[in-house]
CSV table of C-alpha atoms in Angstrom, one decimal:
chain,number,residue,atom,x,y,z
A,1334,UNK,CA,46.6,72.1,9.3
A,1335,UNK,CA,46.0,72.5,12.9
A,1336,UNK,CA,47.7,69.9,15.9
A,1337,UNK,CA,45.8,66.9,15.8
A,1338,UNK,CA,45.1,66.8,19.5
A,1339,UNK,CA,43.3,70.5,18.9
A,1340,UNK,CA,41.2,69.9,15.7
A,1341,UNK,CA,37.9,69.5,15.3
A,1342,UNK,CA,38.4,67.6,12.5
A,1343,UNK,CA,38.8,63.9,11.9
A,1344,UNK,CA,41.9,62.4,9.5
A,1345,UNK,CA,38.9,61.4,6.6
A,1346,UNK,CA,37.6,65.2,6.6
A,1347,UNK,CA,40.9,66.6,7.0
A,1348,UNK,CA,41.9,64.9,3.8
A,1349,UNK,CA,38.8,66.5,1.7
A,1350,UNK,CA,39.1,69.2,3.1
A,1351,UNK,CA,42.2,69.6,1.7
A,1352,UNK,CA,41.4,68.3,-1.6
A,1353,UNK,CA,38.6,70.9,-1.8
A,1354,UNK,CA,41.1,74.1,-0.9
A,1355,UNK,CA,43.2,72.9,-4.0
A,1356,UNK,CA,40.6,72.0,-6.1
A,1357,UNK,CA,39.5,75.6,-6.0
A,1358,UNK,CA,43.1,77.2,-5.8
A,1359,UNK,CA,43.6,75.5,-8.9
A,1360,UNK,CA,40.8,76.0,-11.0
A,1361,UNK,CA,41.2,79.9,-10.2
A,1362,UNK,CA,45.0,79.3,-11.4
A,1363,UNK,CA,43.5,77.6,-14.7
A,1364,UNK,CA,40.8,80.2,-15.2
A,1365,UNK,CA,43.1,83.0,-15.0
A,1366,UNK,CA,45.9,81.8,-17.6
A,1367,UNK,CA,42.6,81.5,-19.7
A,1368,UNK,CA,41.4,84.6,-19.5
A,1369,UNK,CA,44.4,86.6,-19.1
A,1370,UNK,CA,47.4,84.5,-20.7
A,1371,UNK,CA,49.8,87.7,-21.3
A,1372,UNK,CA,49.7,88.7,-17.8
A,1373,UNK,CA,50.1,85.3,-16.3
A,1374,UNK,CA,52.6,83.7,-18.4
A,1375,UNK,CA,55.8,85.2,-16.3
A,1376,UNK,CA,54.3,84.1,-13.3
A,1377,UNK,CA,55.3,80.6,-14.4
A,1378,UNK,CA,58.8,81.6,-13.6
A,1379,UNK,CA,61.4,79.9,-15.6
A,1380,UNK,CA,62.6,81.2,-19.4
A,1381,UNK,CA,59.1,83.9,-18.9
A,1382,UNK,CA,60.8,85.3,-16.5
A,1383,UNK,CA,64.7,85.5,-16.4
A,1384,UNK,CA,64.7,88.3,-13.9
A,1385,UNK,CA,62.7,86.4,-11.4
A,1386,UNK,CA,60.4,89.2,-11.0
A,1387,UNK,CA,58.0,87.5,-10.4
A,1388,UNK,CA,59.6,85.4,-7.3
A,1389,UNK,CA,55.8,86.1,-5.6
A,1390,UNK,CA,53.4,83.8,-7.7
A,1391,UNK,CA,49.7,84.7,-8.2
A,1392,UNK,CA,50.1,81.3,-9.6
A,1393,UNK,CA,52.4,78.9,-7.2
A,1394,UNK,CA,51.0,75.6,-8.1
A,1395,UNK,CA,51.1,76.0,-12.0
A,1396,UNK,CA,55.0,77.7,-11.6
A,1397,UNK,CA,55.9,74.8,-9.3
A,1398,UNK,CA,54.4,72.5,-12.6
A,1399,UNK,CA,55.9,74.5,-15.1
A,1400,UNK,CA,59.6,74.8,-13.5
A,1401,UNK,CA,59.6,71.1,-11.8
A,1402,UNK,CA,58.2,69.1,-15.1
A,1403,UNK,CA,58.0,71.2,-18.7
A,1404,UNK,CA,61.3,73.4,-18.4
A,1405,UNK,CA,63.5,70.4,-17.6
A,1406,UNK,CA,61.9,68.3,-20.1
A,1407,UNK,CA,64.5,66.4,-22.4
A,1408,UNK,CA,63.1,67.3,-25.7
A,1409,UNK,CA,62.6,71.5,-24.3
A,1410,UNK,CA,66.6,71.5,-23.4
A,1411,UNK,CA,67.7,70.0,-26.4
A,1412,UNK,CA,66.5,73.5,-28.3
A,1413,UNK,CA,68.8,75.7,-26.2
A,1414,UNK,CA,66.4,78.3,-25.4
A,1415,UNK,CA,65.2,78.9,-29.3
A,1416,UNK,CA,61.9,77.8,-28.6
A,1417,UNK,CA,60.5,80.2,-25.7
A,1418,UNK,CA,61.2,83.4,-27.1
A,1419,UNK,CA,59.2,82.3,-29.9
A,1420,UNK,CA,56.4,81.2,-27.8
A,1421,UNK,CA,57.0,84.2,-26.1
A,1422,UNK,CA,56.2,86.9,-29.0
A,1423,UNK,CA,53.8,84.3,-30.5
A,1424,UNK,CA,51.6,85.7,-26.8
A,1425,UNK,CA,52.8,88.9,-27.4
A,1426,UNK,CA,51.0,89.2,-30.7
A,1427,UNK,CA,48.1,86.9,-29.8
A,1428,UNK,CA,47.3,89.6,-27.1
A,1429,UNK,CA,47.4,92.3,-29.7
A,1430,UNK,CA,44.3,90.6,-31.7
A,1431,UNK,CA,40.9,91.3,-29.8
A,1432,UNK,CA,39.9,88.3,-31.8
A,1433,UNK,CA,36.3,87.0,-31.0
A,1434,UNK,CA,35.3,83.4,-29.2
A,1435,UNK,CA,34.1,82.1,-32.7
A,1436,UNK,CA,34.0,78.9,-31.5
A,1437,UNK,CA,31.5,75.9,-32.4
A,1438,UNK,CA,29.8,74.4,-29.6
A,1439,UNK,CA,31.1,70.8,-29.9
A,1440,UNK,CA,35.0,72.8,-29.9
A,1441,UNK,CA,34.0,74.9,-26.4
A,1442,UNK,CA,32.5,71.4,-24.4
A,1443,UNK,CA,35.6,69.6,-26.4
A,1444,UNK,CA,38.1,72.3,-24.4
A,1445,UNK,CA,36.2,72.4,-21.2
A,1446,UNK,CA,36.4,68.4,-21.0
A,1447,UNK,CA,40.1,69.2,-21.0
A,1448,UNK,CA,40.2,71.4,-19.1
A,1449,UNK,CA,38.0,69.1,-16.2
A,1450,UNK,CA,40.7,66.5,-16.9
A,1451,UNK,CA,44.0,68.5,-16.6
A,1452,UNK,CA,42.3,70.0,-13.0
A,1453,UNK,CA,41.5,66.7,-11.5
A,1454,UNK,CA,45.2,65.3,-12.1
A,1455,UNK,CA,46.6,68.1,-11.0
A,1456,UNK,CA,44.5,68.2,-7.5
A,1457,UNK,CA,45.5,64.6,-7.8
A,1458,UNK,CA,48.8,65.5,-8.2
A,1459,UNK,CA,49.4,68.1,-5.2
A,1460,UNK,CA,47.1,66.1,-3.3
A,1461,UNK,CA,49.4,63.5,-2.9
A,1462,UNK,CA,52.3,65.4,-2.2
A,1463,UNK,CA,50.6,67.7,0.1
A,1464,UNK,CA,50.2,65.9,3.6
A,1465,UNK,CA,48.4,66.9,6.8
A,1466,UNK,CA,49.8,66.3,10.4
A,1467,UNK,CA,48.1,63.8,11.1
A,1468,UNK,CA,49.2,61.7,7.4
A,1469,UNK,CA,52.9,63.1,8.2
A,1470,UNK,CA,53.0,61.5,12.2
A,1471,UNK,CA,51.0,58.5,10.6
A,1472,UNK,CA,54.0,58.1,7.5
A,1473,UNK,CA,56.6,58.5,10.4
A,1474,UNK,CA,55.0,55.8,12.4
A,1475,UNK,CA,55.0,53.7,9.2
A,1476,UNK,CA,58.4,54.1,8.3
A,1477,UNK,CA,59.7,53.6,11.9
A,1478,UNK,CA,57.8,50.1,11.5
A,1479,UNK,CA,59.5,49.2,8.3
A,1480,UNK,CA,62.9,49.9,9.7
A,1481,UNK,CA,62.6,48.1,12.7
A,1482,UNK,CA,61.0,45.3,10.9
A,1483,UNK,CA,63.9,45.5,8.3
A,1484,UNK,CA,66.2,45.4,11.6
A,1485,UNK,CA,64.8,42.4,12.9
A,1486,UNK,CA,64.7,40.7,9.7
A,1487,UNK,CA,68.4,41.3,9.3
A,1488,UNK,CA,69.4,40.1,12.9
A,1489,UNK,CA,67.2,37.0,12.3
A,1490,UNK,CA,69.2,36.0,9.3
A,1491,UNK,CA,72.2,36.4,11.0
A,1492,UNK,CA,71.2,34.1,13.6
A,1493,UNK,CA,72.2,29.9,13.4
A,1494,UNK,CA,68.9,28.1,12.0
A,1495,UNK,CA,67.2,25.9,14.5
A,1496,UNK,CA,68.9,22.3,14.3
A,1497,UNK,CA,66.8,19.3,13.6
A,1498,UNK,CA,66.0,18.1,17.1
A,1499,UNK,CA,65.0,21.9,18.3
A,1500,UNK,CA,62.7,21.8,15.2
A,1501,UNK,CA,61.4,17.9,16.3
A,1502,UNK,CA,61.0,19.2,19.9
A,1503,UNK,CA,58.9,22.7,18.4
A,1504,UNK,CA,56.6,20.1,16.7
A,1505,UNK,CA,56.0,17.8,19.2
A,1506,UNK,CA,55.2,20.9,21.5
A,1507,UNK,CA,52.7,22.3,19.4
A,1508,UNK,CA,50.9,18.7,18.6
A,1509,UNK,CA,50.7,18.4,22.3
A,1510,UNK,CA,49.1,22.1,23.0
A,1511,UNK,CA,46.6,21.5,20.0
A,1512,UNK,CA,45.4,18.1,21.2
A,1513,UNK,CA,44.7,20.2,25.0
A,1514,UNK,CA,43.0,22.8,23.8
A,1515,UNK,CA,40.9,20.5,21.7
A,1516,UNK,CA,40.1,18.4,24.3
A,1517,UNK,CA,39.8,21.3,27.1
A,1518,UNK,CA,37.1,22.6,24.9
A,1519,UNK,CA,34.9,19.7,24.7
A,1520,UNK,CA,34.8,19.2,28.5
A,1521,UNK,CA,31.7,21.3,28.9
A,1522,UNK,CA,29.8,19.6,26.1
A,1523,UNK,CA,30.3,15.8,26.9
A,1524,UNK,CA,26.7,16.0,28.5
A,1525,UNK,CA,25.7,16.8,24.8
A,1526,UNK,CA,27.2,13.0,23.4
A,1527,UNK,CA,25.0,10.8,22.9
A,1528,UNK,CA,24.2,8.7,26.5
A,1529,UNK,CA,22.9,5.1,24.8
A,1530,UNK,CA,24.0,2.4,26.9
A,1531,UNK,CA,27.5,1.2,26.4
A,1532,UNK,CA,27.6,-1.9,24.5
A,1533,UNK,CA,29.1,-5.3,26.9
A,1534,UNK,CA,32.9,-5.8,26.3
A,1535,UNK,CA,31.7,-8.5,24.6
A,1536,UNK,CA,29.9,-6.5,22.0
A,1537,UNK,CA,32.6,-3.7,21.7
A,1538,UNK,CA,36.8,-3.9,21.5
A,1539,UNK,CA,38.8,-0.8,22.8
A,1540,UNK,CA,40.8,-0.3,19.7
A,1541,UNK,CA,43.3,3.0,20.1
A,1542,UNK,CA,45.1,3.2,17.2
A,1543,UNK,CA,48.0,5.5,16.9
A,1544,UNK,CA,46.7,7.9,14.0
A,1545,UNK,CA,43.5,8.4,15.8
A,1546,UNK,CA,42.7,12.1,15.5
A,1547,UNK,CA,40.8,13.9,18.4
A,1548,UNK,CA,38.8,16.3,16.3
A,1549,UNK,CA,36.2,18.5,18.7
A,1550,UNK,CA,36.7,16.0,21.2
A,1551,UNK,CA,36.0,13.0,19.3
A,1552,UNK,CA,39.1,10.9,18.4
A,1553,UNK,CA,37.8,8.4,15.4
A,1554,UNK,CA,39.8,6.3,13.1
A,1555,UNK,CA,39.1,3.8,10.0
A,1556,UNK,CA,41.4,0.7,11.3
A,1557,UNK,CA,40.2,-2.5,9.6
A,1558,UNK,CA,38.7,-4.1,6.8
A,1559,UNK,CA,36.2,-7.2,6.8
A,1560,UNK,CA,34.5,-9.1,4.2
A,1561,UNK,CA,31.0,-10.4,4.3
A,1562,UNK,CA,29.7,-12.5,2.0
A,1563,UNK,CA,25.7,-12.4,1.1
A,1564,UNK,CA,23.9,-15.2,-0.2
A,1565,UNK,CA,21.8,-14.3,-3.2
A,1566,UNK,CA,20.0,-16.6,-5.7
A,1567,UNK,CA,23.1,-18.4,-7.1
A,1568,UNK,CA,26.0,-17.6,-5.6
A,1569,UNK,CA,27.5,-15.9,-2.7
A,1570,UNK,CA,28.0,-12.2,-3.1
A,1571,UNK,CA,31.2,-11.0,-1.1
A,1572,UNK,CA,31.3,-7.2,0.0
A,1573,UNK,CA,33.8,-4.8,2.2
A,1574,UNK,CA,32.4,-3.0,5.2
A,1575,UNK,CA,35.2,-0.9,6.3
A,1576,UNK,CA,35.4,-1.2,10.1
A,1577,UNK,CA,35.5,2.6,12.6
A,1578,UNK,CA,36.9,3.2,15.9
A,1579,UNK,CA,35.6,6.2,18.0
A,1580,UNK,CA,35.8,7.0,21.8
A,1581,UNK,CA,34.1,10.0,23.0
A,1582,UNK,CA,34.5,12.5,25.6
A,1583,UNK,CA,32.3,10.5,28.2
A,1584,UNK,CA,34.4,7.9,28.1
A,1585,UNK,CA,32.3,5.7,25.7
A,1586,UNK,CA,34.1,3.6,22.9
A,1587,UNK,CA,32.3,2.1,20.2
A,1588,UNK,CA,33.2,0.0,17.1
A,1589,UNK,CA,31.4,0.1,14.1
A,1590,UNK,CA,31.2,-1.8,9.9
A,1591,UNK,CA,30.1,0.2,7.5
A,1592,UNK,CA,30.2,0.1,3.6
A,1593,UNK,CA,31.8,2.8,1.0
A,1594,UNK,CA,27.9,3.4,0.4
A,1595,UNK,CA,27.9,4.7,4.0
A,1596,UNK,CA,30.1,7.4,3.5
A,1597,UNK,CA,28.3,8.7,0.3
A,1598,UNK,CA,25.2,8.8,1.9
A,1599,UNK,CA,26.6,10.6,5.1
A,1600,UNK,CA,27.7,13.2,2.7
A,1601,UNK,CA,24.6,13.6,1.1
A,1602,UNK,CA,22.5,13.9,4.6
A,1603,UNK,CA,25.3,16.3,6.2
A,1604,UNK,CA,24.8,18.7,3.1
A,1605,UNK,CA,20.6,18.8,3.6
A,1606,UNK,CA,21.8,19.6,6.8
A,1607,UNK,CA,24.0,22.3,6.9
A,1608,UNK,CA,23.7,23.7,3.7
A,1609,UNK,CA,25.7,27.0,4.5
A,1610,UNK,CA,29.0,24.7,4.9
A,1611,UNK,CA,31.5,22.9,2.4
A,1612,UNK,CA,32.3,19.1,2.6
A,1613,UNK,CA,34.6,17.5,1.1
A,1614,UNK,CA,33.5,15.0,-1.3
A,1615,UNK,CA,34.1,11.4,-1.1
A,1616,UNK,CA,36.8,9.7,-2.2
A,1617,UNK,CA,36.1,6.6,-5.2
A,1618,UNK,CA,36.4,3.3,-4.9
A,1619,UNK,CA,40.0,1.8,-6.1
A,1620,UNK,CA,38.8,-0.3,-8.9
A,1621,UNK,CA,40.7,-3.8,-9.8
A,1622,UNK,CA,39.9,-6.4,-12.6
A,1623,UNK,CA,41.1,-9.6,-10.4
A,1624,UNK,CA,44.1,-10.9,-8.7
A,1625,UNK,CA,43.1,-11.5,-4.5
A,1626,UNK,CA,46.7,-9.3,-3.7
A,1627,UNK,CA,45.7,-6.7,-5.9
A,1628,UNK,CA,42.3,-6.5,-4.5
A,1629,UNK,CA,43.6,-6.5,-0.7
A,1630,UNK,CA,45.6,-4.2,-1.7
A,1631,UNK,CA,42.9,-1.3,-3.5
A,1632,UNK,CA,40.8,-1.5,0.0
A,1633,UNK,CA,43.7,-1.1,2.1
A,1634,UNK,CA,44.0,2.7,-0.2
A,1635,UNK,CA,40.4,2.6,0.2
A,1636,UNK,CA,40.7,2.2,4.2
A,1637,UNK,CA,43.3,4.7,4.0
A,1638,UNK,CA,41.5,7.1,2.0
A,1639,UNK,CA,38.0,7.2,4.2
A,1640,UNK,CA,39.7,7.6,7.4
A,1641,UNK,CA,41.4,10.8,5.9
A,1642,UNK,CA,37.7,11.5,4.3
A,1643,UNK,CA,36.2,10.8,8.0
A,1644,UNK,CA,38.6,13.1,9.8
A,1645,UNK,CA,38.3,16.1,7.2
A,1646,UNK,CA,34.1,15.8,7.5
A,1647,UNK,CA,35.1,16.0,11.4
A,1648,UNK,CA,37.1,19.1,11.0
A,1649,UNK,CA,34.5,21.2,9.0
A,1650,UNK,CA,32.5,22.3,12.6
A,1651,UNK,CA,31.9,21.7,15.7
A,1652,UNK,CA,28.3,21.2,15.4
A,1653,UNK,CA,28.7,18.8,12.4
A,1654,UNK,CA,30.9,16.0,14.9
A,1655,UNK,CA,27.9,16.8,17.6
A,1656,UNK,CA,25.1,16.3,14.9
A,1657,UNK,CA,22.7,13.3,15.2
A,1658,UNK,CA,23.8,11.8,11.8
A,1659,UNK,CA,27.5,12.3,12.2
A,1660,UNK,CA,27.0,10.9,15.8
A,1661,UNK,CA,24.9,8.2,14.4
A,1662,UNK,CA,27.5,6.6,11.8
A,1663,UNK,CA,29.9,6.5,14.7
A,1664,UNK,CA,28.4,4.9,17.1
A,1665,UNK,CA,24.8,3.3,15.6
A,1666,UNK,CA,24.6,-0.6,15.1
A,1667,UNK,CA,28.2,-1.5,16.8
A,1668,UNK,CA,29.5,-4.7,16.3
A,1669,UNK,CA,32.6,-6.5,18.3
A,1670,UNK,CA,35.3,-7.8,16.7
A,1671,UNK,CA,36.0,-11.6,15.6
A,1672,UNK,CA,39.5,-13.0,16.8
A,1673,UNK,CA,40.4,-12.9,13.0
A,1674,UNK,CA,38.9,-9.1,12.5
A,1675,UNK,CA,41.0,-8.0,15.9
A,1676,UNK,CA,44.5,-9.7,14.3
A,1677,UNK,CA,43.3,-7.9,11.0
A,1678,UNK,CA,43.4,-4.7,12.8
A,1679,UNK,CA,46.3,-5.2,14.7
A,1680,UNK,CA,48.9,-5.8,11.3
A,1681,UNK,CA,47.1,-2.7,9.9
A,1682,UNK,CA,48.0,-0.9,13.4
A,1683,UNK,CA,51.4,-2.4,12.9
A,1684,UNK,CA,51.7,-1.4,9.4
A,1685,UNK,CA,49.9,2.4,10.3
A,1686,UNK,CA,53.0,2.5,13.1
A,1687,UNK,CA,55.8,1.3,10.5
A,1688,UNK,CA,54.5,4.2,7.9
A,1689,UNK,CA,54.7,6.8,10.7
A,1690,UNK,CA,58.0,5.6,11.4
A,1691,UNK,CA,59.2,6.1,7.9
A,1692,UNK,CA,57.4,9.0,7.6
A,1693,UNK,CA,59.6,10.6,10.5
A,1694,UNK,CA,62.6,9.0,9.8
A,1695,UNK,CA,62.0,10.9,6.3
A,1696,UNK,CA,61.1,14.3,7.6
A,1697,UNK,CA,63.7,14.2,9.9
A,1698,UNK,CA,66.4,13.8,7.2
A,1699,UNK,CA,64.2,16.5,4.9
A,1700,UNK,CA,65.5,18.6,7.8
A,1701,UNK,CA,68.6,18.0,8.1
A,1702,UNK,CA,69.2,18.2,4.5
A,1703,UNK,CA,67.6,22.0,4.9
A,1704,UNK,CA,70.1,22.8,7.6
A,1705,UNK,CA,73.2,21.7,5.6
A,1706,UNK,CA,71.6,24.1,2.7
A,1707,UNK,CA,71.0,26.8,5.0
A,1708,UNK,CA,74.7,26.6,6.3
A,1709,UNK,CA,75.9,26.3,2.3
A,1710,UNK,CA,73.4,29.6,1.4
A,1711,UNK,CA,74.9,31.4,4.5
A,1712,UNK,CA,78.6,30.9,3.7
A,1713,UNK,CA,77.5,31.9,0.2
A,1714,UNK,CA,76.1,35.4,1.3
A,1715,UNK,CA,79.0,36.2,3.1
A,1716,UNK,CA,80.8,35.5,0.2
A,1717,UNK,CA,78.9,37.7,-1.5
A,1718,UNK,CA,79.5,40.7,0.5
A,1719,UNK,CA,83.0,40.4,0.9
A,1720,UNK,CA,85.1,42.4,-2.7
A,1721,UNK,CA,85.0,40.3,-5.4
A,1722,UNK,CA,81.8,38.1,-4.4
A,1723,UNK,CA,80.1,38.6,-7.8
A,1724,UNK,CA,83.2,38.1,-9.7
A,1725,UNK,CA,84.1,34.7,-7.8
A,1726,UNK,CA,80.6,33.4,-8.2
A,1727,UNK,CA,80.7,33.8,-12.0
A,1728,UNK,CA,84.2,32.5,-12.3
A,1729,UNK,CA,82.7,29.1,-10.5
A,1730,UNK,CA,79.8,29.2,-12.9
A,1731,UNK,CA,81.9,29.7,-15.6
A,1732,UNK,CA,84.3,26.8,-14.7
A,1733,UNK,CA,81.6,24.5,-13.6
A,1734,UNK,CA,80.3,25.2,-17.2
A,1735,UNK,CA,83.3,24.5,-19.1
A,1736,UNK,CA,84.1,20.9,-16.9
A,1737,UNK,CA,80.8,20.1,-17.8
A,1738,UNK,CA,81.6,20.4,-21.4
């Protein structure tokens, strides 16, 4: 093949190109071991010809088959040369016999199928093996990739592991850039939020909550429960309405009740809406018989549960937080909290900050538990590598086995 910078060719044409020169160099190989077997069989090299007279091949690619693959096959070298002087005057005399093509139809299409099949895996075959310039520089290139990746990959392992405040300090950095890009993207939409009027401090309590999430610009948060009890024909009929915090981008806050209903039917309506996305669905109720701890205690999961349900929805788009239903639950019919609601919201604030902080404390000893492995696996390795590794390691296994019986 020609340089790459002087061809005329691309790397796809260069490829079937050469599939199409060995396709027809080897179908001319096949046809003429057909047609003239006698004449072609020491030109296949090997135990046809022991004189290597015929070092010049009118057949290159079938000698290169038949000295690479048959002649060194296990069950061929086991016979110590007995079998190819048989084969060899069984051709002799087959070339004597002018015997006609008396063949049946179904035999000849029967042969030429094999024939077909035994071309295309060789031209399979060399066509593989056989590489342009351009698949040659682009196999170097590959390779040089590998090493250096292999290189790096080895240097890394030999490197001390991050400790656990460096990893603390990565993950606080990257919660912080997150939360900026977020919010540096939504400054250009806040025109788009929703401009009712902003209810009276007396309607509305600025509630910011520590696990309020600013999704799209939009930080929102399930924070408290309340109980409302309806009258009906006999008896009082008591009901949760689980109680949402959202601030938007303009600066408005609003506080909102709504029932587990709600949520279902802001799942259904944000489906008809965008049907092309996937929601999540909505979590189920906690169901309890009786017992007042047990039910405080299923819509606390239940409050819990919606706010993670509330903040996935949030997450799906952009343009589902800045639709008019989404928009809507947040901020329609807002309600301001009783001085009972707002010390209800406070203990679960309190109790939200007291799981974060054992949810830290537990990461943080996860983490130092994974550096005292890491330190254990690396002293291990070494181990390994020095004489004897192997040998040690099974003569601890081995002794740990027997003190345990």
């Amino acid at each position: 093949m020609a340089d790459t910078q002087n061809s005329l060719l691309s790397t796809s044409q260069e490829h079937y190109l050469k599939k199409y020169l060995l396709t027809v160099l080897i179908n001319n190989e096949l046809d003429r071991l057909q047609k003239h077997p006698y004449e072609t069989l020491p030109n296949l090299g090997g135990p046809f010809d022991l004189l290597d007279e015929h070092a010049d091949s009118t057949t290159p690619f079938l000698r290169y088959l038949f000295e690479s693959l048959v002649v060194p096959f296990p069950f061929l070298t086991t016979s110590r040369g007995a079998l190819w002087p048989k084969l060899q005057l069984f051709m002799d005399e087959w070339a004597k016999i002018e015997a006609g093509n008396g063949v049946e139809r179904e035999e000849m299409i029967r042969r030429k199928r094999l024939k077909n099949k035994g071309e295309k895996s060789l031209v399979l075959m060399y066509s593989m093996a056989i590489k342009t310039v351009e698949q040659r520089a682009q196999e170097k290139q590959d390779l040089t990739l590998r090493l250096e990746q292999l290189r790096n990959n080895i240097n890394d392992s030999l490197k001390p592991h991050l400790t656990v405040e460096e990893r603390l300090q990565n993950m606080n950095l990257n919660t912080s850039e997150e939360d900026k890009t977020q919010n540096g993207s939504q400054t250009q939409d806040q025109h788009d939020q929703p401009q009712a009027s902003s209810p009276s401090p007396s309607r509305s309590r600025s509630v910011s909550p520590p696990l309020s999430s600013c999704i799209h610009g939009v930080r929102m948060n399930v924070v408290g429960v309340r109980v409302i009890t309806e009258k009906r024909h006999v008896r009082g009929h008591e009901h949760a309405e689980y109680i949402i915090s959202s601030s938007f981008p303009n600066g408005q806050e609003y506080v909102v009740a709504r029932r587990h209903g709600r949520f279902r039917k802001l799942h259904y309506t944000l489906r008809q809406e965008f049907p092309k996305l996937d929601f999540p669905y909505p979590p189920p109720k906690y169901v309890v018989k009786s017992g007042a701890s047990a039910i405080r205690t299923a819509r606390e999961k239940d409050r819990i549960s919606l706010r993670g349900y509330l903040q996935a929805l949030a997450k799906v788009a952009p343009e589902v937080v800045n639709s008019t239903c989404f928009t809507d639950f947040l901020t329609k019919d807002a309600i301001s909290l009783t001085e009972d609601e707002a010390r209800d919201v406070q203990a679960r604030v309190a109790l939200d900050e007291h799981r974060m902080a054992q949810q830290a404390k537990f990461d943080k000893e996860v983490a130092r538990k994974v550096d005292e492995l890491d330190e254990q696996l690396k002293e291990v390795k070494l181990d390994l590598l020095q004489p004897g590794g192997v040998s040690r390691l099974f003569s601890a296994f081995k002794a740990s086995l027997n003190g345990a019986a």
